[in-house]
Coordinates of C-alpha atoms in Angstrom, one line a residue:
Chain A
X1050 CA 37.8 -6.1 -3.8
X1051 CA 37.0 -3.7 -6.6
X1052 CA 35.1 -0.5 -6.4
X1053 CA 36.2 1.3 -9.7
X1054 CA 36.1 5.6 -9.3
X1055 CA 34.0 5.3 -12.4
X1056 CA 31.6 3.4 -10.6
X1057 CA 31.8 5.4 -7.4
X1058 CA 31.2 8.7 -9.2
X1059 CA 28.4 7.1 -11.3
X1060 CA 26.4 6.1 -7.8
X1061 CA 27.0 9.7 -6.5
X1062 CA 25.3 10.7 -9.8
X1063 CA 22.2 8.8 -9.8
X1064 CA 22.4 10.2 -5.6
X1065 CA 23.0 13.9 -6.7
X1066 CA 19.9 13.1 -9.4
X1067 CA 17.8 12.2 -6.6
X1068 CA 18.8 15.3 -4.2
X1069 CA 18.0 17.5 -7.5
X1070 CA 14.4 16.1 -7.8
X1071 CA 13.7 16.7 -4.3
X1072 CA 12.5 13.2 -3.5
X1073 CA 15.8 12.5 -1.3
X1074 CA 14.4 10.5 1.7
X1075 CA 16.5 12.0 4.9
X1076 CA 16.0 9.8 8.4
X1077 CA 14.5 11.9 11.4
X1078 CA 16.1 10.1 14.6
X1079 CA 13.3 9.9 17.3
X1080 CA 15.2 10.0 20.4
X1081 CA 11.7 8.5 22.8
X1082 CA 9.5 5.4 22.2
X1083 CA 7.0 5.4 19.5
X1084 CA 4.2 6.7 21.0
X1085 CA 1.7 10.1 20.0
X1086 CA 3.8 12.5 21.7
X1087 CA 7.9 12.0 20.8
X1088 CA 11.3 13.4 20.8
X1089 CA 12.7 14.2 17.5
X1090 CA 15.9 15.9 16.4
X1091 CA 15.4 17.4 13.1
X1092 CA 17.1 18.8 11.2
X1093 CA 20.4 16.2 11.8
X1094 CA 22.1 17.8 15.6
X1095 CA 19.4 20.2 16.5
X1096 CA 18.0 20.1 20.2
X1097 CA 15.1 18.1 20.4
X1098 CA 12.0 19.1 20.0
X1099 CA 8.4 17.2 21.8
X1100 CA 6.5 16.9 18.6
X1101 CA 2.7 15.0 18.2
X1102 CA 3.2 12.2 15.9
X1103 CA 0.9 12.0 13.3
X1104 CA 2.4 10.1 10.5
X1105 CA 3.0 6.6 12.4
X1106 CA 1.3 2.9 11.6
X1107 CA 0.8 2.9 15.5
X1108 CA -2.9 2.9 15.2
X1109 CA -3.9 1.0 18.1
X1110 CA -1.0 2.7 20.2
X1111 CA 0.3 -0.7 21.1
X1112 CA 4.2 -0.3 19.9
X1113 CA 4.9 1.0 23.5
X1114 CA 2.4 -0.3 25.7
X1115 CA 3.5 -1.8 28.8
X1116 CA 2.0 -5.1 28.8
X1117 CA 2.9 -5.3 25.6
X1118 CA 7.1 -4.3 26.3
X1119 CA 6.6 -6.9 29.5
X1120 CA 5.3 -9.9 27.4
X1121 CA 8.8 -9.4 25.0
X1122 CA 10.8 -9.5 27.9
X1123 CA 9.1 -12.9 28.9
X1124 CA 9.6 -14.0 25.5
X1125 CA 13.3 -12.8 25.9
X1126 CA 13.9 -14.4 28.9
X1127 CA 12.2 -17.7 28.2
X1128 CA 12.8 -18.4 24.6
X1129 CA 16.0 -16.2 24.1
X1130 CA 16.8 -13.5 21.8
X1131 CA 16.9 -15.5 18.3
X1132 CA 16.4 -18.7 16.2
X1133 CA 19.2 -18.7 14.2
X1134 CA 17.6 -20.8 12.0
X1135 CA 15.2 -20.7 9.0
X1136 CA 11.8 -21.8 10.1
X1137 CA 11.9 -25.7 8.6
X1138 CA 15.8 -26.5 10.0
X1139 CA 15.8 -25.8 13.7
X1140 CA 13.8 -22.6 14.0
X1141 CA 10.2 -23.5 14.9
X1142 CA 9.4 -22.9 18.6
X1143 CA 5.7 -23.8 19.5
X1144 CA 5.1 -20.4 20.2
X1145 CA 5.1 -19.9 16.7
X1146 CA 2.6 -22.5 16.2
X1147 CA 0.9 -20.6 18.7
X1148 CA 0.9 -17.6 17.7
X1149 CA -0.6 -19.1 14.1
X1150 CA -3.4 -20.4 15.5
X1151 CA -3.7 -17.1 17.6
X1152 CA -4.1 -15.5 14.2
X1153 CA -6.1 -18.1 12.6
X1154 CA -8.7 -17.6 14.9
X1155 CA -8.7 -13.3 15.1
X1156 CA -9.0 -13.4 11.2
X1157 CA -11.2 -16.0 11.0
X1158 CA -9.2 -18.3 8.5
X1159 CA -8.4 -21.7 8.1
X1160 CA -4.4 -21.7 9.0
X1161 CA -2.0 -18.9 9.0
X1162 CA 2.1 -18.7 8.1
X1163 CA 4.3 -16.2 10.1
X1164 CA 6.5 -14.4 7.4
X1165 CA 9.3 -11.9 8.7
X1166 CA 7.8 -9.3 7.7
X1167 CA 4.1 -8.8 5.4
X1168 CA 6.6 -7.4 3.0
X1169 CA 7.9 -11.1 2.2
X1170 CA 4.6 -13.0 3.2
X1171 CA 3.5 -10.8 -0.5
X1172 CA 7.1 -11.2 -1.9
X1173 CA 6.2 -15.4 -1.4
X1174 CA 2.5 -16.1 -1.7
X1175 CA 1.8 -15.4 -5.3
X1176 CA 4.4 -17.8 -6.6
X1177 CA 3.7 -20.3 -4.2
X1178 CA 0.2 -20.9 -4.9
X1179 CA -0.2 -19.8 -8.9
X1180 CA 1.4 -20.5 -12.0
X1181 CA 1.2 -19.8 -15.7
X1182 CA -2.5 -21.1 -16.2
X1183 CA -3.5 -18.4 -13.7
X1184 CA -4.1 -14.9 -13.8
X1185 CA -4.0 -12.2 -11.0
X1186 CA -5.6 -9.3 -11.4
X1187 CA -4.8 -6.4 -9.1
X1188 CA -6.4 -3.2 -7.8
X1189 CA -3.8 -0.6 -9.3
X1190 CA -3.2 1.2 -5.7
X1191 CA -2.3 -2.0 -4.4
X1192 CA 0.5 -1.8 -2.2
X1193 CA 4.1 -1.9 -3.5
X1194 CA 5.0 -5.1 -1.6
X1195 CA 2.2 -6.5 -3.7
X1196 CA 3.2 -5.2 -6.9
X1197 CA 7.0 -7.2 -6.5
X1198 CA 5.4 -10.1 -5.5
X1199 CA 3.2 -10.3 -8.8
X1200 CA 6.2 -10.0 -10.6
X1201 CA 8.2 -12.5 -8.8
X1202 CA 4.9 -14.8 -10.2
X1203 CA 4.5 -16.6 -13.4
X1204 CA 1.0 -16.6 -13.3
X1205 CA -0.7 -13.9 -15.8
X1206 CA -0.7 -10.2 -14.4
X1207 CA -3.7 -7.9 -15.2
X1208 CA -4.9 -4.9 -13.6
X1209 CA -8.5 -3.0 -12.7
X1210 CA -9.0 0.4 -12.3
X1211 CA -8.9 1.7 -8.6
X1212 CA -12.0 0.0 -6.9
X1213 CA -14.0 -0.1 -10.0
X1214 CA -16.1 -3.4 -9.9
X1215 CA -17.5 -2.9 -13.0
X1216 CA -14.1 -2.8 -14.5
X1217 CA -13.2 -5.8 -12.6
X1218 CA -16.1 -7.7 -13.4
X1219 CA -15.2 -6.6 -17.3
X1220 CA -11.7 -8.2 -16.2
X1221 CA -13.2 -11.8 -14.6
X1222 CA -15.2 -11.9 -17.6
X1223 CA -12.1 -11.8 -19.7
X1224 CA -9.9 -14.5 -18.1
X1225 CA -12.7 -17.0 -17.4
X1226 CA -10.2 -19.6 -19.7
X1227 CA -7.8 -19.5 -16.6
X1228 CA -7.0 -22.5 -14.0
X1229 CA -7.5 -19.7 -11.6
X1230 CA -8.6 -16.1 -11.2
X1231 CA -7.3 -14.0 -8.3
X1232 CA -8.4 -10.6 -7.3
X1233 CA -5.8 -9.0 -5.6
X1234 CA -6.6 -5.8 -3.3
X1235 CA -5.5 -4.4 0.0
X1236 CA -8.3 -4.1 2.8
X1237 CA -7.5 -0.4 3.4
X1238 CA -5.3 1.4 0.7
X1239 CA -2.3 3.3 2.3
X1240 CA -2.3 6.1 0.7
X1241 CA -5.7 7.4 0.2
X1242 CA -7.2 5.8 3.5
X1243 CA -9.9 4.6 1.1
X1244 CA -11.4 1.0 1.6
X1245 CA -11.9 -1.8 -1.0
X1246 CA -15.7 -2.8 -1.3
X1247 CA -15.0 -6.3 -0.1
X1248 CA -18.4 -7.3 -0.2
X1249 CA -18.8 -6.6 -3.8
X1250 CA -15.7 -8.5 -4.7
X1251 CA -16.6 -11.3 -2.8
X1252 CA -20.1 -11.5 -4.7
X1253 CA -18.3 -10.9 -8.1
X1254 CA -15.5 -13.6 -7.1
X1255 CA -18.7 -16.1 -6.2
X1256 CA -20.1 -15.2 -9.6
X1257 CA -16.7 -15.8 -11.3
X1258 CA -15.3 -18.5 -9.8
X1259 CA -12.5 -16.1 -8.4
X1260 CA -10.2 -16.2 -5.6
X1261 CA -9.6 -13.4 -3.0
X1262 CA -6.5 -12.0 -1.8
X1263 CA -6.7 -9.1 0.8
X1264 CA -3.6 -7.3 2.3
X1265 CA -5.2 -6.4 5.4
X1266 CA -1.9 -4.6 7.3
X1267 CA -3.5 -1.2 7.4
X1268 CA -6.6 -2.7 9.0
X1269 CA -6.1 -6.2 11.1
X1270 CA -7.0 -4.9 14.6
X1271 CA -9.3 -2.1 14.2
X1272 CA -11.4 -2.3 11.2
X1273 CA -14.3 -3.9 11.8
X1274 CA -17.0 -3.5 15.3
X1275 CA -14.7 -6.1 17.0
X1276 CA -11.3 -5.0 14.6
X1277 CA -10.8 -8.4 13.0
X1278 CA -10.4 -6.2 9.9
X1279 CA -11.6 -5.3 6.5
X1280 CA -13.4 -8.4 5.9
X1281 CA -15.2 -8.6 9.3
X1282 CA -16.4 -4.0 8.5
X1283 CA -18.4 -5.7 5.0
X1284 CA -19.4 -8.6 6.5
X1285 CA -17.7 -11.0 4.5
X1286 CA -15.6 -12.1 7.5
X1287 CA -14.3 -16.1 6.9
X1288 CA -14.9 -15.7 3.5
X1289 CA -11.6 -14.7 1.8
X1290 CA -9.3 -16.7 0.2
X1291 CA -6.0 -15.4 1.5
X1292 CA -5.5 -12.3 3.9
X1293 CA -2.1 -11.2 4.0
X1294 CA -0.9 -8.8 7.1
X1295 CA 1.3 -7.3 9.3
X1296 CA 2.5 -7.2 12.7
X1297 CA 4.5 -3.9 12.7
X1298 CA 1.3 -1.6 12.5
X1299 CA -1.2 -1.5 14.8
X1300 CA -0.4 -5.3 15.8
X1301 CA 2.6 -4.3 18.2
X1302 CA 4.7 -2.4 15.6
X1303 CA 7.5 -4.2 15.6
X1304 CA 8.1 -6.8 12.6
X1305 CA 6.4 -9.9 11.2
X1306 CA 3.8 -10.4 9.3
X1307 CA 1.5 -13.6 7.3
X1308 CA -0.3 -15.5 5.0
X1309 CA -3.6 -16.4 6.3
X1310 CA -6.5 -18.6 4.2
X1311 CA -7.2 -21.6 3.2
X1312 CA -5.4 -24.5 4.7
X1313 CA -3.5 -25.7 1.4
X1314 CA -2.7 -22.0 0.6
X1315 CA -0.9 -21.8 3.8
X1316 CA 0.5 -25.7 3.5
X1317 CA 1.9 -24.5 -0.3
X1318 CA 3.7 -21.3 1.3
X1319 CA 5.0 -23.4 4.0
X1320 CA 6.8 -26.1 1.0
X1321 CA 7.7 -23.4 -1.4
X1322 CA 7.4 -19.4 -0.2
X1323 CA 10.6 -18.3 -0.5
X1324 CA 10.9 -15.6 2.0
X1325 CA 10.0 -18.2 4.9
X1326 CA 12.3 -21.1 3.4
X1327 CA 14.9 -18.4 3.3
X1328 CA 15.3 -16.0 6.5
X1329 CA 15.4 -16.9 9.8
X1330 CA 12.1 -17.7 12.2
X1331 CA 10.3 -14.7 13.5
X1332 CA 12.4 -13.8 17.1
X1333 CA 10.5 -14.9 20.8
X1334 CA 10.3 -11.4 22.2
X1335 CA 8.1 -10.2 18.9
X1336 CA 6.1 -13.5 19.3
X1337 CA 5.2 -13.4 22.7
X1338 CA 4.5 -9.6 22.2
X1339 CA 2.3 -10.4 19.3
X1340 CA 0.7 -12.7 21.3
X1341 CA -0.3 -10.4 24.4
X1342 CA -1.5 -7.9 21.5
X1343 CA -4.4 -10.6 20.5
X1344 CA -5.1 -11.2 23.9
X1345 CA -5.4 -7.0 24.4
X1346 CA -7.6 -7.3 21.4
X1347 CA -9.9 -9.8 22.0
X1348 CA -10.5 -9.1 25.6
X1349 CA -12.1 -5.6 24.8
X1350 CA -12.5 -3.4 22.2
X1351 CA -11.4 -0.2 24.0
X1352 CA -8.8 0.8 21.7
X1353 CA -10.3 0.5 18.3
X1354 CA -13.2 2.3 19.7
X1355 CA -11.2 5.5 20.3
X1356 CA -9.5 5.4 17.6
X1357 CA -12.7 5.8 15.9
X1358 CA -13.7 8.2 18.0
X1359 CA -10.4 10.1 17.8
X1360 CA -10.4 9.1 13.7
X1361 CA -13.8 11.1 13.6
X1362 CA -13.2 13.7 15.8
X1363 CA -10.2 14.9 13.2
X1364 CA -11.9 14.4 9.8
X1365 CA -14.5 16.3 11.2
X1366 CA -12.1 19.1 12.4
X1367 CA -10.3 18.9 9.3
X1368 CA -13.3 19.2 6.8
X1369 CA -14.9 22.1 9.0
X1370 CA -11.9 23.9 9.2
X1371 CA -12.1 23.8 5.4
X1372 CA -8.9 21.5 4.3
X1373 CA -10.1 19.7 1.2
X1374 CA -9.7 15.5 2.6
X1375 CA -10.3 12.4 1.4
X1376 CA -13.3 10.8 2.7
X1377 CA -13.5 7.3 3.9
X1378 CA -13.9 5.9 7.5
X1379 CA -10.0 4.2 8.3
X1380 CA -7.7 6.7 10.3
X1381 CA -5.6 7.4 7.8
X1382 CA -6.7 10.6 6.2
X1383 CA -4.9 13.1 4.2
X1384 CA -5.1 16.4 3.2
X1385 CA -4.6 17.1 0.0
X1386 CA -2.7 20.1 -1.6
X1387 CA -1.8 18.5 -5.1
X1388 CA 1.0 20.8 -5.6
X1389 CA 4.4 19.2 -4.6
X1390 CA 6.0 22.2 -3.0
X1391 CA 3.0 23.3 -1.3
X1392 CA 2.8 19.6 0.0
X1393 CA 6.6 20.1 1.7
X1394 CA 5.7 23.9 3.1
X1395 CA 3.1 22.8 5.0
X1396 CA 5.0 20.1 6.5
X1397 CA 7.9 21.8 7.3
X1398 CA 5.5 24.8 9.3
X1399 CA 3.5 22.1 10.7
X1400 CA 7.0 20.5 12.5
X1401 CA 7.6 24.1 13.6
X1402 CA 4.1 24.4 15.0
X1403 CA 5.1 20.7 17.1
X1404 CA 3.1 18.6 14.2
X1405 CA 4.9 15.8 12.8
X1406 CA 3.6 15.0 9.7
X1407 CA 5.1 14.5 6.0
X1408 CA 4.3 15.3 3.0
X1409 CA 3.9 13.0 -0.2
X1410 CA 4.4 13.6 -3.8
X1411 CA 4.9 11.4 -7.1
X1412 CA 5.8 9.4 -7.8
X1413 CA 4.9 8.2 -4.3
X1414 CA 1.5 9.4 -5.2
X1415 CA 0.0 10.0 -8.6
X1416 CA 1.3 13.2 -10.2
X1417 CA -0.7 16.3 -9.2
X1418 CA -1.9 14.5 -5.8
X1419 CA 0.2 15.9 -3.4
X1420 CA -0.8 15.4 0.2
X1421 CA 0.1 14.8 3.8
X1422 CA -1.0 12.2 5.1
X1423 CA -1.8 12.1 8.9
X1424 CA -2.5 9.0 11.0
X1425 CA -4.7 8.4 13.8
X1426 CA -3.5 6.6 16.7
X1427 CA -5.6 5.5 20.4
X1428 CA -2.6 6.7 21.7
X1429 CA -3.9 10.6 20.7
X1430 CA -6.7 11.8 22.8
X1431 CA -9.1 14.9 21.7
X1432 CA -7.3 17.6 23.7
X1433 CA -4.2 16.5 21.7
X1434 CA -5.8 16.2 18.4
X1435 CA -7.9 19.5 19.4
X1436 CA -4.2 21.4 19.4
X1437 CA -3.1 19.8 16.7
X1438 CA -6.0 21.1 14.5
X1439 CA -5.6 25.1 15.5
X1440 CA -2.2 24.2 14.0
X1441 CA -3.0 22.4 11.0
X1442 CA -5.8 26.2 11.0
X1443 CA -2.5 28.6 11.4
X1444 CA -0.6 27.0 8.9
X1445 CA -3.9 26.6 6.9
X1446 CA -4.6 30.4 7.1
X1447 CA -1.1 31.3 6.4
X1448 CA -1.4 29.8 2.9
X1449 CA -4.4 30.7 2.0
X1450 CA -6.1 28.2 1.5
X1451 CA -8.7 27.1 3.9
X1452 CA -12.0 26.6 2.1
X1453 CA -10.5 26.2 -1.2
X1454 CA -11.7 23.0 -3.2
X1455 CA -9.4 21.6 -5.5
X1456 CA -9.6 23.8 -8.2
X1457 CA -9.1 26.7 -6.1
X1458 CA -6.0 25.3 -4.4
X1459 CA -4.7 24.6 -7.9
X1460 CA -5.3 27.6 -9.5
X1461 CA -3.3 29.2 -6.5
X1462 CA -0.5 26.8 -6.6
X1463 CA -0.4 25.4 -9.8
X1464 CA 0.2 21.6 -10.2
Chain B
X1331 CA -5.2 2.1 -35.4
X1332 CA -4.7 5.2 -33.6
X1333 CA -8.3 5.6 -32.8
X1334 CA -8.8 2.1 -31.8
X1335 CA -5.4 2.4 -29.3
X1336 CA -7.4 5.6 -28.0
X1337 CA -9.8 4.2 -27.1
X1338 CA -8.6 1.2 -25.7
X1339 CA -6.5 4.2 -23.3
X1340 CA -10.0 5.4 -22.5
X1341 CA -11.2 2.5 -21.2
X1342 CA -8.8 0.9 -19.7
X1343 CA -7.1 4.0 -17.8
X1344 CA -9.2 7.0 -17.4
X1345 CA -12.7 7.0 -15.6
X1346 CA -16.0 8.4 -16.6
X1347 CA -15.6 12.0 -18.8
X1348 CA -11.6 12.3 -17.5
X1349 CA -10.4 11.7 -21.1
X1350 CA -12.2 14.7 -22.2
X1351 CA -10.6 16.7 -19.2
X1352 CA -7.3 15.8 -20.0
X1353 CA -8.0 16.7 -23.8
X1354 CA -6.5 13.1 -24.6
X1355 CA -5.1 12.6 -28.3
X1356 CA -2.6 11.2 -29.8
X1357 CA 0.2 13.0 -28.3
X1358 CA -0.8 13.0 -24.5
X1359 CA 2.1 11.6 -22.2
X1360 CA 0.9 8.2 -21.0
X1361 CA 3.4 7.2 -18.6
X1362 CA 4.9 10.4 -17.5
X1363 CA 1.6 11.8 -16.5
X1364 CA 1.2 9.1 -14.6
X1365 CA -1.9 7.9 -16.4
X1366 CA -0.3 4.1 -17.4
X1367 CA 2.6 3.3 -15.1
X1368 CA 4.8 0.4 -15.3
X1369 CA 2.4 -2.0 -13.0
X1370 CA -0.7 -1.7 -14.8
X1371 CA 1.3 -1.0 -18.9
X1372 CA 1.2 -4.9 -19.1
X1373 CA -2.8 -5.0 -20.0
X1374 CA -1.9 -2.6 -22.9
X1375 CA 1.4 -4.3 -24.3
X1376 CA -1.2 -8.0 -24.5
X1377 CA -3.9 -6.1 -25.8
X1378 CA -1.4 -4.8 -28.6
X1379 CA -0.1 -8.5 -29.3
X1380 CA -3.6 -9.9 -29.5
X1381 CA -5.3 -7.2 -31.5
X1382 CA -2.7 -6.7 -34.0
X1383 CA -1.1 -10.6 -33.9
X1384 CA 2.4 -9.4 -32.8
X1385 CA 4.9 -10.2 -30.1
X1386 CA 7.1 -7.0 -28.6
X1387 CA 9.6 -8.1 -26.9
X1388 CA 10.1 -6.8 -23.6
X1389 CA 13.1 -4.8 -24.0
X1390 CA 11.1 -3.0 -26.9
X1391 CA 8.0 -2.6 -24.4
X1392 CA 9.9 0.5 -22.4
X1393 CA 8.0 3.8 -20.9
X1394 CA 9.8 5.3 -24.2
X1395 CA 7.9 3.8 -26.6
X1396 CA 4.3 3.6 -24.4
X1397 CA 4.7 7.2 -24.0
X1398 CA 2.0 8.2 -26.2
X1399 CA -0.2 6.5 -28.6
X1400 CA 1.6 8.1 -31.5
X1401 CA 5.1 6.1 -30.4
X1402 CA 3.0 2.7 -29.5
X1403 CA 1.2 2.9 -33.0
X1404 CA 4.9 3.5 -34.5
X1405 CA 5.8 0.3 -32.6
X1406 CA 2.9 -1.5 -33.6
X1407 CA 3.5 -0.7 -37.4
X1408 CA 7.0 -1.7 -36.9
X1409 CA 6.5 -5.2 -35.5
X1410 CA 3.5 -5.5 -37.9
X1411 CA 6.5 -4.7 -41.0
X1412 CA 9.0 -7.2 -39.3
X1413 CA 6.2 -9.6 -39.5
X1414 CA 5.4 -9.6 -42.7
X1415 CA 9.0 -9.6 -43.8

């Protein structure tokens, strides 16, 4: 054992650094189930305080549903807690198989690969399936999880600007010497809420002989009339290459994720993805869960209909109330106050007001783009989201600046 | 050089009339702005090697030296001496 002090005061440095650009990430403990309305001590040993949450991935309001809890504690009871194995040694139940072709059918693929987590099913897929003849070329807002897998790659990297097709096309054009040409995008992009014209880049990948990778995680269950996802809301449902996505959003919330596609994608992940060759087999009480979820989902579409319905409701609120939003149809939607500070006084008021709700900044965000982003769940319903807007209209007032575009905000604020 | 890396910067990162916005020149932070970050810097650094026949290593391709097409055309100039030594 050796921690040198020099060490241990240079990690306390780089901490302090952190703390002094305000971009210290501090834990809230919720002290209920994830649902719309929890229990949240905040600051660290204050009393709790019944907050509506509107910054969770729980769009379909699934992570605490009870059919949902009772299926994990068949899978608990039936199959045990864990695999203690890797997926290829002794950790393959047929419930995972099951589950696969669960998801093979809701996304309308050709096979699907359970990853722990859609973290490593992007951490894997890239280098499992490309090499130095090929070239990926990524949205630039694609997700982070994306951006380590690319690297992890040997295949050529290139980038487009932010849903720009003629940009990409400039891109496809470029690398038509390639073995292989993948556009890489997510379905929905995180951040801005904003969707990825997937019928567009299908039609340019057709005309370029391009592959298509979507990262479908903020998406798979309620985009879409029947919320088979991004693909299925442009019509282009069956035809991408590879969807990547997760099963900790609106999917049951708790962990897991995939690679879904084209049968030798998924065969090539399964020989040589290093994130499934290397951590155990995804645990029976989050497969059996995962698996009522799909049955939920495919019996009716209840849930992704008000979601919608509660998705619409606030961005009309929003945008009549004056708050300057990004448009787009998913239910993530922030407001945007481009100025960092302003960004973390609103949130703050807003948790005093019973909103939960956080505020980002770069470089989470591109500089001058501060915003909070809230989150639509089917676990809100309008008299909820009703209160929750007379709040977001105090705290509006209070600053000034309700009905201020973004010039007007800035000029107030500054960047 | 510095014009044609300009407008490479144009194209590449900025949309439709936002270079004018900005006022972009020759000293405009790249990658502290937030205009080129470290994700999308590798389309720049090939366009570099192709245009001008050079390889940067990539401990010499650092936010530093991308900063600003002033410190990338002093890069370019000093791989292009090195070169032709």
């Amino acid at each position: 054992m050796a921690y040198p002090a020099a060490l241990r005061e240079a990690y306390r440095g780089e901490l302090q650094g952190i703390r002094e650009k305000g971009i210290y990430k501090e834990e809230r403990y919720i002290h209920s189930p994830q649902a719309a309305g929890i229990d949240v001590e905040f600051p660290r040993g204050a009393g709790l305080k019944r907050v509506v949450n509107l910054c969770a991935n729980n769009y379909l309001g699934l992570s605490s549903h009870p059919e949902v809890v009772a299926a994990a504690h068949r899978g608990l009871d039936e199959r045990g807690y864990g695999m203690s194995s890797v997926r290829f040694i002794c950790g393959t139940q047929d419930i995972h198989r099951e589950l696969e072709k669960g998801l093979t059918a809701f996304l309308g693929t050709e096979d699907t690969i359970l990853f722990p987590s859609c973290m490593d099913a992007n951490g894997g897929v890239f280098e499992a399936v490309l090499n130095d003849q090929d070239v990926m070329i990524a949205d630039r807002l694609v997700h982070a999880s994306i951006v380590d897998g690319m690297r992890l790659c040997k295949a050529m990297q290139d980038t487009y600007k932010h849903a720009d097709m003629k940009h990409l096309e400039q891109k496809l054009q470029e690398h038509q010497d390639k073995r292989a040409r993948l556009i890489i995008t997510d379905g929905v992009f995180s951040m801005d809420g904003d969707l990825a014209p997937l019928d567009q880049i299908v039609s340019l990948a057709e005309r370029y002989q391009a592959m298509v990778f979507v990262d479908d995680s903020h998406a798979s269950g309620f985009m879409g009339k029947t919320g088979r996802g991004t693909p299925e809301h442009f019509g282009v449902h069956g035809k991408i290459d590879i969807i990547t996505t997760t099963l900790g959003k609106a999917l049951g919330g708790a962990s897991g994720g995939c690679v879904s596609g084209r049968q030798e994608i998924v065969d090539l992940c399964r020989q040589k993805a290093r994130p499934y060759l290397f951590s155990n087999a995804v645990p029976p009480p989050i497969v059996y869960a995962a698996q009522k979820v799909l049955e939920i989902l495919s019996a009716s579409t209840e849930r992704r209909d008000k979601l919608e319905a509660n998705t619409a409701f606030w961005r009309k609120g929003l945008k009549e109330a004056g708050f300057v939003i990004k448009d787009g149809e998913s239910p993530i939607v922030p407001i945007m106050l481009f100025n960092a500070k302003l960004s973390q006084d609103i949130a703050r008021d807003l948790y005093a007001e019973g909103i939960y709700v956080i505020g980002f900044f770069f470089p989470v965000v591109a500089a001058g783009q501060a915003r909070i982003r809230t989150q639509l769940s089917a676990d809100h319903d309008i008299p909820m989201l009703a209160d929750a807007l007379e709040a977001f209209k105090r705290v509006g007032a209070k600053y000034g600046i309700l009905g201020l575009d973004k010039k007007g905000i800035i000029e107030k604020y500054g960047l | 050089m510095k014009d044609v890396i300009l407008e490479y910067v144009k194209n590449e990162y900025l949309d439709e009339d936002e270079a004018d916005e900005i006022g972009l020149d020759e000293n405009t932070p790249l990658i502290t702005s937030g205009i080129v970050d470290s994700f999308s810097m590798v389309s720049l650094k090939r366009f570099l090697e192709k245009k001008y026949g050079i390889a940067i290593p990539d401990d010499q391709a650092t936010p530093e030296a991308f900063n600003t097409v002033a410190s990338i055309v002093e890069l370019v100039k000093r791989h292009q001496v090195g070169k032709g030594a």
